[in-house]
Amino acid sequence: AGGWLRVLGTFGIRSGKWYFEGTVSALNYALIGVATEAMADSESGGNNEWGYESRGYKAGDGAYPLVYSTYVNGDVIAVAVDMDNGKIWFAKNNTWQSGDPSAGTSPSFTSLSGLTVFPMVSVNTASTQWDLNFGQRPFAYTPPTGFKALNAQNLSTPSIIKPATAVDVDLFTGTGASRSTTGKLFQPDLAVFKGRSGATSWAWYDSGRGVQKDLASDSA
């Protein structure tokens, strides 16, 4: 990175209590925490991230007070996020920089309620590296009471186990001739069409009204 560049994880969290760890190496400047989708691939800070920076800055809510311990190569930085109560804590080598996540006391920030946030790391130079642990191997330290590793094993079971049984996409080049779509794992109740090579309207058809009646969602 030529400047501060944020990289977000793939699991957006809106509820529950979650824990993950990061170990930094080749350290120049580094940041770890959580951020909203608005921070994806961004070099600017603001109100969309909450993190712990290597020089000891507590970064979040648009402010960067220098209140925590610095960290260096090999230090394990832990993040505990309580999205049910909008709180987040940071630890360096098992020492929480404020409060106690198990007890829910003195968090670093309390402004995450109602948001969807993603695990986030940031570096300021290309040499800095993060090694993240979301529970794919044993943690360096025991997570706080009630906090789970942020991985698929601990996510709620979705109502649709296999997405291809409920929704699918079919890309094709039209020829003007009749065409059938086959090989899907479900009978669609809603079909949405859009020509990609011209300024054509969206066309929505549903099984309740039948194939002769369509909606153009880009039109009044």
Coordinates of N, CA and C in Angstrom, one line a residue:
A1 N 0.8 -1.2 0.0 CA 0.0 0.0 0.0 C 0.9 1.2 0.0
G2 N 0.5 2.2 -0.8 CA 1.2 3.5 -0.8 C 0.7 4.4 0.3
G3 N -0.3 4.1 1.0 CA -0.9 4.8 2.1 C -1.7 3.9 2.9
W4 N -2.5 4.4 3.9 CA -3.3 3.5 4.7 C -4.4 2.9 3.8
L5 N -4.3 1.5 3.7 CA -5.3 0.8 2.9 C -6.0 -0.3 3.8
R6 N -7.3 -0.2 3.8 CA -8.1 -1.1 4.6 C -8.4 -2.4 3.8
V7 N -8.4 -3.5 4.4 CA -8.9 -4.8 3.8 C -9.9 -5.4 4.8
L8 N -11.1 -5.7 4.2 CA -12.2 -6.3 5.1 C -12.3 -7.8 4.9
G9 N -12.7 -8.5 5.9 CA -13.0 -9.9 5.8 C -14.3 -10.1 5.1
T10 N -14.7 -11.4 5.1 CA -15.9 -11.8 4.3 C -17.2 -12.0 5.1
F11 N -17.1 -12.1 6.4 CA -18.2 -12.3 7.3 C -18.7 -10.9 7.9
G12 N -19.8 -10.4 7.4 CA -20.4 -9.2 8.1 C -21.2 -9.7 9.3
I13 N -20.9 -9.0 10.4 CA -21.6 -9.4 11.7 C -22.5 -8.2 12.2
R14 N -23.7 -8.6 12.6 CA -24.6 -7.6 13.1 C -25.1 -7.9 14.5
S15 N -24.9 -9.2 14.9 CA -25.3 -9.6 16.2 C -24.3 -10.6 16.7
G16 N -24.4 -11.0 18.0 CA -23.5 -12.0 18.6 C -22.2 -11.4 19.2
K17 N -21.5 -12.2 19.8 CA -20.2 -11.9 20.4 C -19.1 -12.7 19.7
W18 N -18.1 -12.0 19.2 CA -17.1 -12.6 18.3 C -15.7 -12.2 18.7
Y19 N -14.7 -13.1 18.4 CA -13.3 -12.9 18.8 C -12.4 -13.4 17.6
F20 N -11.4 -12.6 17.4 CA -10.3 -13.1 16.5 C -9.0 -12.4 16.9
E21 N -7.9 -13.0 16.4 CA -6.6 -12.5 16.7 C -5.8 -12.2 15.4
G22 N -4.8 -11.3 15.6 CA -3.9 -10.9 14.5 C -2.5 -10.8 15.0
T23 N -1.5 -11.3 14.3 CA -0.1 -11.1 14.6 C 0.5 -10.4 13.4
V24 N 1.2 -9.3 13.8 CA 1.8 -8.5 12.8 C 3.3 -8.8 12.6
S25 N 3.8 -8.6 11.4 CA 5.2 -8.9 11.1 C 5.6 -7.8 10.0
A26 N 7.0 -7.7 9.9 CA 7.5 -6.7 9.0 C 6.9 -5.3 9.2
L27 N 6.7 -5.0 10.5 CA 5.9 -3.9 10.9 C 6.5 -2.5 10.5
N28 N 5.6 -1.7 9.9 CA 5.9 -0.3 9.8 C 4.8 0.4 10.6
Y29 N 3.6 0.5 9.9 CA 2.4 0.9 10.6 C 1.3 0.0 10.4
A30 N 0.5 -0.3 11.3 CA -0.6 -1.3 11.2 C -1.8 -1.0 12.0
L31 N -2.9 -1.5 11.6 CA -4.2 -1.3 12.3 C -5.0 -2.5 12.2
I32 N -5.8 -2.9 13.3 CA -6.7 -4.0 13.3 C -7.9 -3.7 14.0
G33 N -9.0 -4.2 13.6 CA -10.3 -4.0 14.2 C -11.5 -4.4 13.4
V34 N -12.5 -3.6 13.3 CA -13.7 -3.9 12.4 C -14.0 -2.6 11.7
A35 N -14.8 -2.7 10.6 CA -15.2 -1.6 9.8 C -16.5 -1.9 9.1
T36 N -17.2 -0.9 8.7 CA -18.4 -1.1 7.8 C -17.9 -1.3 6.4
E37 N -18.8 -1.7 5.5 CA -18.5 -1.9 4.1 C -18.0 -0.6 3.5
A38 N -18.4 0.5 4.0 CA -17.9 1.8 3.5 C -16.4 2.0 3.5
M39 N -15.7 1.2 4.3 CA -14.3 1.3 4.4 C -13.5 0.4 3.4
A40 N -14.2 -0.4 2.7 CA -13.5 -1.4 1.8 C -12.6 -0.7 0.8
D41 N -11.4 -1.1 0.8 CA -10.4 -0.6 -0.1 C -10.2 0.9 0.0
S42 N -10.4 1.5 1.2 CA -10.3 2.9 1.4 C -9.0 3.3 2.1
E43 N -8.4 4.4 1.7 CA -7.2 4.9 2.4 C -7.5 6.0 3.4
S44 N -8.8 6.4 3.5 CA -9.2 7.4 4.5 C -9.9 6.9 5.7
G45 N -9.6 7.5 6.8 CA -10.3 7.1 8.0 C -11.7 7.7 8.1
G46 N -12.2 7.8 9.3 CA -13.6 8.4 9.5 C -14.4 7.7 10.5
N47 N -15.7 7.7 10.3 CA -16.6 7.2 11.3 C -17.0 5.7 11.0
N48 N -16.3 5.1 10.1 CA -16.7 3.8 9.7 C -15.8 2.7 10.1
E49 N -14.9 2.9 11.0 CA -13.9 1.9 11.5 C -13.7 2.1 13.0
W50 N -13.3 1.0 13.6 CA -13.0 1.0 15.0 C -11.8 0.0 15.2
G51 N -10.6 0.6 15.5 CA -9.4 -0.2 15.5 C -8.4 0.2 16.5
Y52 N -7.3 -0.6 16.5 CA -6.1 -0.4 17.5 C -4.9 -0.4 16.6
E53 N -4.2 0.8 16.6 CA -3.1 1.1 15.7 C -1.8 0.8 16.4
S54 N -0.8 0.4 15.7 CA 0.5 -0.1 16.2 C 1.2 1.0 17.1
R55 N 1.0 2.2 16.8 CA 1.6 3.3 17.7 C 0.9 3.6 18.9
G56 N -0.2 2.9 19.2 CA -1.0 3.1 20.4 C -2.3 3.9 20.2
Y57 N -2.6 4.2 19.0 CA -3.8 5.0 18.8 C -5.1 4.1 18.9
K58 N -6.1 4.7 19.5 CA -7.4 4.1 19.5 C -8.2 4.8 18.4
A59 N -8.4 4.1 17.3 CA -9.0 4.7 16.1 C -10.4 4.4 15.9
G60 N -11.3 5.4 16.0 CA -12.7 5.1 15.7 C -13.5 6.4 16.0
D61 N -14.8 6.4 15.5 CA -15.7 7.5 15.7 C -15.1 8.8 15.2
G62 N -14.1 8.7 14.2 CA -13.5 9.9 13.7 C -12.5 10.5 14.5
A63 N -12.0 9.8 15.6 CA -11.0 10.4 16.5 C -9.9 9.3 16.6
Y64 N -8.7 9.8 17.0 CA -7.5 8.9 17.1 C -6.7 9.3 18.4
P65 N -7.2 9.1 19.6 CA -6.4 9.4 20.8 C -5.3 8.4 21.0
L66 N -4.2 8.9 21.5 CA -3.0 8.0 21.7 C -3.1 7.6 23.2
V67 N -3.8 6.4 23.4 CA -4.1 6.0 24.8 C -3.6 4.6 25.1
Y68 N -3.3 3.8 24.1 CA -3.0 2.4 24.3 C -1.5 2.1 24.2
S69 N -1.1 0.8 24.5 CA 0.3 0.4 24.4 C 0.7 0.3 22.9
T70 N 1.9 0.5 22.5 CA 2.3 0.2 21.2 C 2.5 -1.3 21.0
Y71 N 2.5 -1.7 19.8 CA 2.8 -3.2 19.6 C 3.8 -3.3 18.4
V72 N 4.5 -4.4 18.5 CA 5.7 -4.7 17.5 C 5.5 -6.0 16.9
N73 N 6.5 -6.4 16.1 CA 6.5 -7.7 15.4 C 6.3 -8.8 16.4
G74 N 5.4 -9.7 16.1 CA 5.2 -10.9 16.9 C 4.2 -10.8 18.0
D75 N 3.8 -9.5 18.3 CA 2.7 -9.3 19.3 C 1.4 -9.8 18.8
V76 N 0.6 -10.4 19.6 CA -0.7 -10.9 19.3 C -1.8 -9.9 19.7
I77 N -2.5 -9.4 18.7 CA -3.5 -8.4 19.0 C -4.9 -9.1 18.9
A78 N -5.7 -9.0 19.9 CA -7.0 -9.7 19.9 C -8.1 -8.6 19.8
V79 N -9.2 -9.0 19.1 CA -10.3 -8.2 19.0 C -11.6 -8.9 19.5
A80 N -12.3 -8.3 20.4 CA -13.5 -8.9 20.9 C -14.7 -7.9 20.6
V81 N -15.7 -8.4 19.8 CA -16.8 -7.5 19.4 C -18.1 -8.1 19.9
D82 N -18.8 -7.2 20.7 CA -20.2 -7.6 21.2 C -21.2 -6.8 20.4
M83 N -21.7 -7.3 19.3 CA -22.6 -6.6 18.4 C -24.0 -6.5 19.0
D84 N -24.3 -7.3 20.0 CA -25.6 -7.2 20.7 C -25.7 -5.9 21.4
N85 N -24.6 -5.4 21.9 CA -24.5 -4.2 22.7 C -23.7 -3.1 22.1
G86 N -23.2 -3.3 20.9 CA -22.4 -2.3 20.2 C -21.1 -2.0 20.7
K87 N -20.4 -3.0 21.4 CA -19.1 -2.7 22.0 C -18.0 -3.5 21.4
I88 N -16.7 -2.9 21.6 CA -15.5 -3.6 21.1 C -14.4 -3.3 22.0
W89 N -13.5 -4.4 22.2 CA -12.3 -4.3 23.0 C -11.1 -4.8 22.2
F90 N -9.9 -4.4 22.6 CA -8.7 -4.8 22.0 C -7.7 -5.2 23.1
A91 N -6.9 -6.3 22.8 CA -5.9 -6.8 23.7 C -4.6 -6.9 23.0
K92 N -3.5 -6.7 23.8 CA -2.1 -7.0 23.3 C -1.6 -8.1 24.2
N93 N -1.2 -9.2 23.6 CA -0.7 -10.3 24.3 C -1.4 -10.7 25.6
N94 N -2.8 -10.7 25.4 CA -3.7 -11.1 26.4 C -4.0 -10.1 27.5
T95 N -3.5 -8.9 27.3 CA -3.8 -7.8 28.2 C -4.8 -6.8 27.5
W96 N -6.0 -6.7 28.0 CA -7.0 -5.9 27.4 C -6.6 -4.4 27.7
Q97 N -6.7 -3.6 26.7 CA -6.3 -2.2 26.7 C -7.3 -1.4 27.5
S98 N -8.5 -1.9 27.6 CA -9.5 -1.2 28.5 C -10.6 -2.2 28.8
G99 N -11.0 -2.2 30.1 CA -12.1 -3.0 30.6 C -11.9 -4.5 30.5
D100 N -13.1 -5.2 30.5 CA -13.1 -6.6 30.5 C -14.3 -7.1 29.6
P101 N -14.0 -7.7 28.5 CA -15.1 -8.2 27.6 C -16.0 -9.2 28.3
S102 N -15.5 -10.1 29.1 CA -16.3 -11.1 29.8 C -17.4 -10.4 30.6
A103 N -17.0 -9.3 31.3 CA -17.9 -8.6 32.1 C -18.7 -7.5 31.4
G104 N -18.2 -7.2 30.2 CA -18.9 -6.1 29.4 C -18.6 -4.7 29.8
T105 N -17.4 -4.6 30.6 CA -17.1 -3.3 31.1 C -16.1 -2.5 30.3
S106 N -16.2 -1.2 30.4 CA -15.2 -0.2 29.8 C -14.7 -0.6 28.4
P107 N -15.6 -0.8 27.4 CA -15.1 -1.1 26.1 C -14.4 0.1 25.5
S108 N -13.6 -0.2 24.4 CA -13.0 0.9 23.7 C -14.0 1.8 23.0
F109 N -15.0 1.2 22.4 CA -16.1 2.0 21.7 C -17.4 1.3 22.1
T110 N -18.5 2.2 22.0 CA -19.8 1.7 22.3 C -20.8 2.1 21.2
S111 N -20.3 2.3 20.0 CA -21.1 3.0 18.9 C -21.4 2.0 17.8
L112 N -21.3 0.7 18.0 CA -21.5 -0.2 16.9 C -22.9 -0.8 16.7
S113 N -23.8 -0.4 17.6 CA -25.2 -1.0 17.6 C -25.9 -0.6 16.3
G114 N -26.6 -1.6 15.8 CA -27.3 -1.4 14.5 C -26.5 -1.5 13.3
L115 N -25.2 -1.6 13.4 CA -24.4 -1.7 12.2 C -24.1 -3.1 11.7
T116 N -23.6 -3.2 10.5 CA -23.0 -4.5 10.1 C -21.5 -4.2 9.9
V117 N -20.7 -4.9 10.6 CA -19.2 -4.6 10.5 C -18.5 -5.9 10.1
F118 N -17.3 -5.7 9.5 CA -16.5 -6.8 9.0 C -15.1 -6.7 9.8
P119 N -14.5 -7.9 10.0 CA -13.1 -7.8 10.5 C -12.2 -7.0 9.5
M120 N -11.3 -6.2 10.0 CA -10.6 -5.3 9.2 C -9.1 -5.2 9.7
V121 N -8.2 -5.2 8.7 CA -6.8 -4.9 9.0 C -6.4 -3.8 8.0
S122 N -5.4 -3.0 8.4 CA -4.9 -2.0 7.5 C -3.4 -1.9 7.7
V123 N -2.7 -1.5 6.6 CA -1.3 -1.3 6.6 C -1.0 0.0 5.9
N124 N 0.2 0.5 6.2 CA 0.6 1.8 5.6 C 1.7 1.6 4.6
T125 N 2.4 0.5 4.6 CA 3.4 0.2 3.6 C 3.3 -1.3 3.1
A126 N 3.8 -1.5 2.0 CA 3.7 -2.9 1.4 C 4.4 -3.9 2.2
S127 N 5.4 -3.5 3.1 CA 6.1 -4.5 3.8 C 5.4 -5.1 5.0
T128 N 4.5 -4.3 5.6 CA 3.7 -4.8 6.8 C 2.8 -5.9 6.4
Q129 N 2.8 -6.9 7.3 CA 1.9 -8.1 7.1 C 1.1 -8.5 8.3
W130 N -0.1 -8.9 8.1 CA -1.0 -9.4 9.2 C -1.2 -10.9 9.0
D131 N -1.1 -11.7 10.0 CA -1.5 -13.1 10.0 C -2.7 -13.2 10.9
L132 N -3.8 -13.5 10.4 CA -5.1 -13.5 11.1 C -5.5 -14.9 11.5
N133 N -6.1 -15.0 12.7 CA -6.6 -16.3 13.2 C -8.1 -16.1 13.6
F134 N -9.0 -16.8 12.8 CA -10.4 -16.7 13.1 C -10.9 -18.0 13.7
G135 N -9.9 -18.8 14.3 CA -10.3 -20.1 14.9 C -10.0 -21.3 14.0
Q136 N -9.3 -21.0 12.8 CA -8.9 -22.2 12.0 C -7.8 -23.0 12.6
R137 N -7.1 -22.4 13.6 CA -6.1 -23.1 14.4 C -6.3 -22.6 15.9
P138 N -5.7 -23.3 16.8 CA -5.9 -22.8 18.2 C -5.5 -21.4 18.4
F139 N -6.3 -20.6 19.2 CA -5.9 -19.3 19.5 C -4.7 -19.2 20.4
A140 N -4.0 -18.1 20.3 CA -2.9 -17.9 21.3 C -3.4 -17.7 22.7
Y141 N -4.6 -17.2 22.8 CA -5.1 -16.9 24.2 C -6.6 -17.3 24.2
T142 N -7.1 -17.6 25.4 CA -8.5 -18.0 25.5 C -9.4 -16.8 25.3
P143 N -10.4 -17.0 24.4 CA -11.4 -15.9 24.2 C -12.1 -15.6 25.5
P144 N -12.6 -14.3 25.6 CA -13.4 -14.0 26.7 C -14.7 -14.8 26.8
T145 N -15.2 -15.0 28.0 CA -16.4 -15.7 28.2 C -17.6 -15.2 27.4
G146 N -18.2 -16.2 26.6 CA -19.3 -15.8 25.8 C -19.0 -15.4 24.4
F147 N -17.7 -15.3 24.0 CA -17.3 -14.9 22.7 C -16.8 -16.1 21.9
K148 N -17.2 -16.1 20.6 CA -17.0 -17.2 19.7 C -16.0 -16.8 18.6
A149 N -15.3 -17.8 18.1 CA -14.4 -17.6 17.0 C -15.3 -17.2 15.8
L150 N -14.8 -16.2 15.0 CA -15.6 -15.7 13.9 C -15.3 -16.6 12.6
N151 N -16.0 -17.7 12.6 CA -15.9 -18.6 11.4 C -17.2 -19.3 11.2
A152 N -17.3 -20.0 10.0 CA -18.5 -20.6 9.6 C -19.1 -21.6 10.5
Q153 N -18.3 -22.3 11.3 CA -18.8 -23.3 12.2 C -19.7 -22.6 13.3
N154 N -19.5 -21.4 13.6 CA -20.2 -20.7 14.6 C -21.3 -19.8 14.1
L155 N -21.5 -19.8 12.8 CA -22.6 -19.0 12.3 C -23.9 -19.7 12.4
S156 N -25.0 -19.0 12.4 CA -26.4 -19.6 12.5 C -26.6 -20.4 11.3
T157 N -27.4 -21.5 11.4 CA -27.7 -22.3 10.3 C -28.7 -21.5 9.4
P158 N -28.4 -21.3 8.1 CA -29.3 -20.5 7.3 C -30.6 -21.3 6.9
S159 N -31.6 -20.6 6.6 CA -32.9 -21.2 6.2 C -32.8 -21.9 4.9
I160 N -31.9 -21.4 4.0 CA -31.6 -22.1 2.7 C -30.2 -22.6 2.8
I161 N -30.0 -23.9 2.9 CA -28.7 -24.5 3.0 C -27.9 -24.4 1.7
K162 N -28.6 -24.6 0.6 CA -27.9 -24.6 -0.7 C -28.5 -23.5 -1.6
P163 N -27.9 -22.4 -1.8 CA -28.5 -21.3 -2.5 C -29.0 -21.6 -3.9
A164 N -28.3 -22.5 -4.6 CA -28.7 -22.9 -5.9 C -30.1 -23.5 -6.0
T165 N -30.7 -23.9 -4.8 CA -32.0 -24.5 -4.8 C -33.1 -23.4 -4.7
A166 N -32.7 -22.1 -4.6 CA -33.6 -21.0 -4.5 C -33.4 -19.9 -5.5
V167 N -32.2 -19.7 -5.9 CA -31.9 -18.6 -6.8 C -30.8 -19.0 -7.8
D168 N -30.8 -18.5 -9.0 CA -29.7 -18.8 -9.9 C -29.7 -17.7 -11.0
V169 N -28.5 -17.7 -11.7 CA -28.3 -16.7 -12.8 C -28.0 -17.5 -14.1
D170 N -28.6 -17.0 -15.1 CA -28.4 -17.6 -16.4 C -28.0 -16.5 -17.4
L171 N -26.7 -16.6 -17.9 CA -26.2 -15.6 -18.8 C -26.3 -16.2 -20.2
F172 N -26.8 -15.5 -21.2 CA -26.9 -16.0 -22.6 C -26.9 -14.9 -23.6
T173 N -26.6 -15.2 -24.8 CA -26.6 -14.3 -25.9 C -27.9 -14.6 -26.7
G174 N -28.8 -13.6 -26.8 CA -30.0 -13.9 -27.5 C -29.9 -13.9 -29.0
T175 N -30.7 -14.7 -29.6 CA -30.7 -14.9 -31.1 C -32.0 -14.5 -31.7
G176 N -33.0 -14.2 -30.9 CA -34.3 -13.9 -31.5 C -35.2 -15.2 -31.5
A177 N -34.6 -16.3 -31.3 CA -35.4 -17.6 -31.3 C -35.9 -17.9 -29.9
S178 N -36.8 -18.8 -29.9 CA -37.3 -19.3 -28.6 C -36.2 -20.0 -27.8
R179 N -36.3 -19.9 -26.5 CA -35.2 -20.5 -25.7 C -35.7 -21.0 -24.4
S180 N -35.2 -22.2 -24.0 CA -35.6 -22.7 -22.7 C -34.3 -22.8 -21.8
T181 N -34.6 -22.5 -20.5 CA -33.5 -22.6 -19.5 C -33.7 -23.9 -18.7
T182 N -32.8 -24.8 -18.7 CA -32.9 -26.1 -18.1 C -31.7 -26.3 -17.1
G183 N -31.8 -27.3 -16.3 CA -30.8 -27.7 -15.4 C -30.8 -27.0 -14.1
K184 N -31.8 -26.2 -13.8 CA -31.9 -25.5 -12.5 C -32.4 -26.5 -11.5
L185 N -32.2 -26.2 -10.2 CA -32.6 -27.1 -9.1 C -33.9 -26.6 -8.5
F186 N -34.7 -25.8 -9.1 CA -35.9 -25.3 -8.6 C -36.8 -24.7 -9.7
Q187 N -38.1 -24.6 -9.4 CA -39.0 -24.0 -10.4 C -39.2 -22.5 -9.9
P188 N -38.8 -21.6 -10.7 CA -38.8 -20.2 -10.3 C -40.2 -19.6 -10.1
D189 N -40.4 -18.8 -9.1 CA -41.7 -18.1 -8.9 C -41.5 -16.6 -9.4
L190 N -40.2 -16.2 -9.5 CA -39.9 -14.9 -10.0 C -38.8 -15.0 -11.0
A191 N -38.9 -14.4 -12.2 CA -37.9 -14.4 -13.2 C -37.6 -12.9 -13.6
V192 N -36.3 -12.5 -13.6 CA -36.0 -11.1 -13.9 C -35.0 -11.1 -15.1
F193 N -35.3 -10.3 -16.1 CA -34.6 -10.3 -17.3 C -34.0 -8.9 -17.5
K194 N -32.8 -8.9 -18.1 CA -32.2 -7.6 -18.5 C -31.2 -7.8 -19.6
G195 N -31.4 -7.0 -20.7 CA -30.5 -7.1 -21.8 C -29.2 -6.3 -21.4
R196 N -28.0 -6.8 -21.6 CA -26.8 -6.2 -21.1 C -26.1 -5.4 -22.2
S197 N -26.6 -5.5 -23.5 CA -25.8 -4.9 -24.6 C -26.6 -3.6 -25.1
G198 N -27.7 -3.3 -24.5 CA -28.4 -2.1 -25.0 C -29.3 -1.5 -23.9
A199 N -29.9 -0.3 -24.2 CA -30.7 0.4 -23.2 C -32.1 -0.2 -23.1
T200 N -32.2 -1.4 -22.6 CA -33.5 -2.0 -22.5 C -34.0 -2.0 -21.1
S201 N -35.3 -2.1 -20.9 CA -35.8 -2.1 -19.5 C -35.6 -3.4 -18.8
W202 N -35.6 -3.4 -17.5 CA -35.7 -4.6 -16.7 C -37.1 -5.2 -17.0
A203 N -37.2 -6.5 -17.0 CA -38.5 -7.2 -17.2 C -38.7 -8.2 -16.1
W204 N -39.7 -8.1 -15.2 CA -40.0 -9.0 -14.1 C -41.2 -9.7 -14.4
Y205 N -41.2 -11.1 -14.2 CA -42.3 -11.9 -14.4 C -42.5 -12.8 -13.1
D206 N -43.7 -13.0 -12.7 CA -43.9 -13.9 -11.5 C -45.0 -14.9 -11.8
S207 N -45.0 -16.0 -11.1 CA -45.9 -17.1 -11.4 C -47.3 -16.8 -10.9
G208 N -47.5 -15.8 -10.0 CA -48.8 -15.5 -9.6 C -49.7 -14.8 -10.7
R209 N -49.0 -13.9 -11.5 CA -49.8 -13.2 -12.5 C -49.6 -13.8 -13.9
G210 N -48.6 -14.6 -14.1 CA -48.4 -15.3 -15.3 C -47.4 -14.7 -16.3
V211 N -47.1 -15.4 -17.3 CA -46.0 -14.9 -18.2 C -46.4 -13.8 -19.1
Q212 N -47.7 -13.5 -19.2 CA -48.1 -12.4 -20.1 C -48.0 -11.0 -19.5
K213 N -47.7 -11.0 -18.2 CA -47.7 -9.7 -17.5 C -46.4 -9.4 -16.9
D214 N -45.8 -8.3 -17.2 CA -44.4 -8.0 -16.7 C -44.4 -6.6 -16.0
L215 N -43.4 -6.4 -15.2 CA -43.1 -5.1 -14.6 C -41.7 -4.7 -15.1
A216 N -41.7 -3.4 -15.4 CA -40.4 -2.8 -15.8 C -39.9 -1.9 -14.6
S217 N -39.0 -2.4 -13.8 CA -38.7 -1.8 -12.5 C -37.9 -0.4 -12.7
D218 N -37.4 -0.1 -13.9 CA -36.8 1.1 -14.1 C -37.7 2.2 -14.7
S219 N -39.0 1.9 -14.6 CA -40.0 2.7 -15.3 C -41.2 3.0 -14.3
A220 N -41.9 4.1 -14.4 CA -43.1 4.4 -13.6 C -44.3 3.6 -14.1

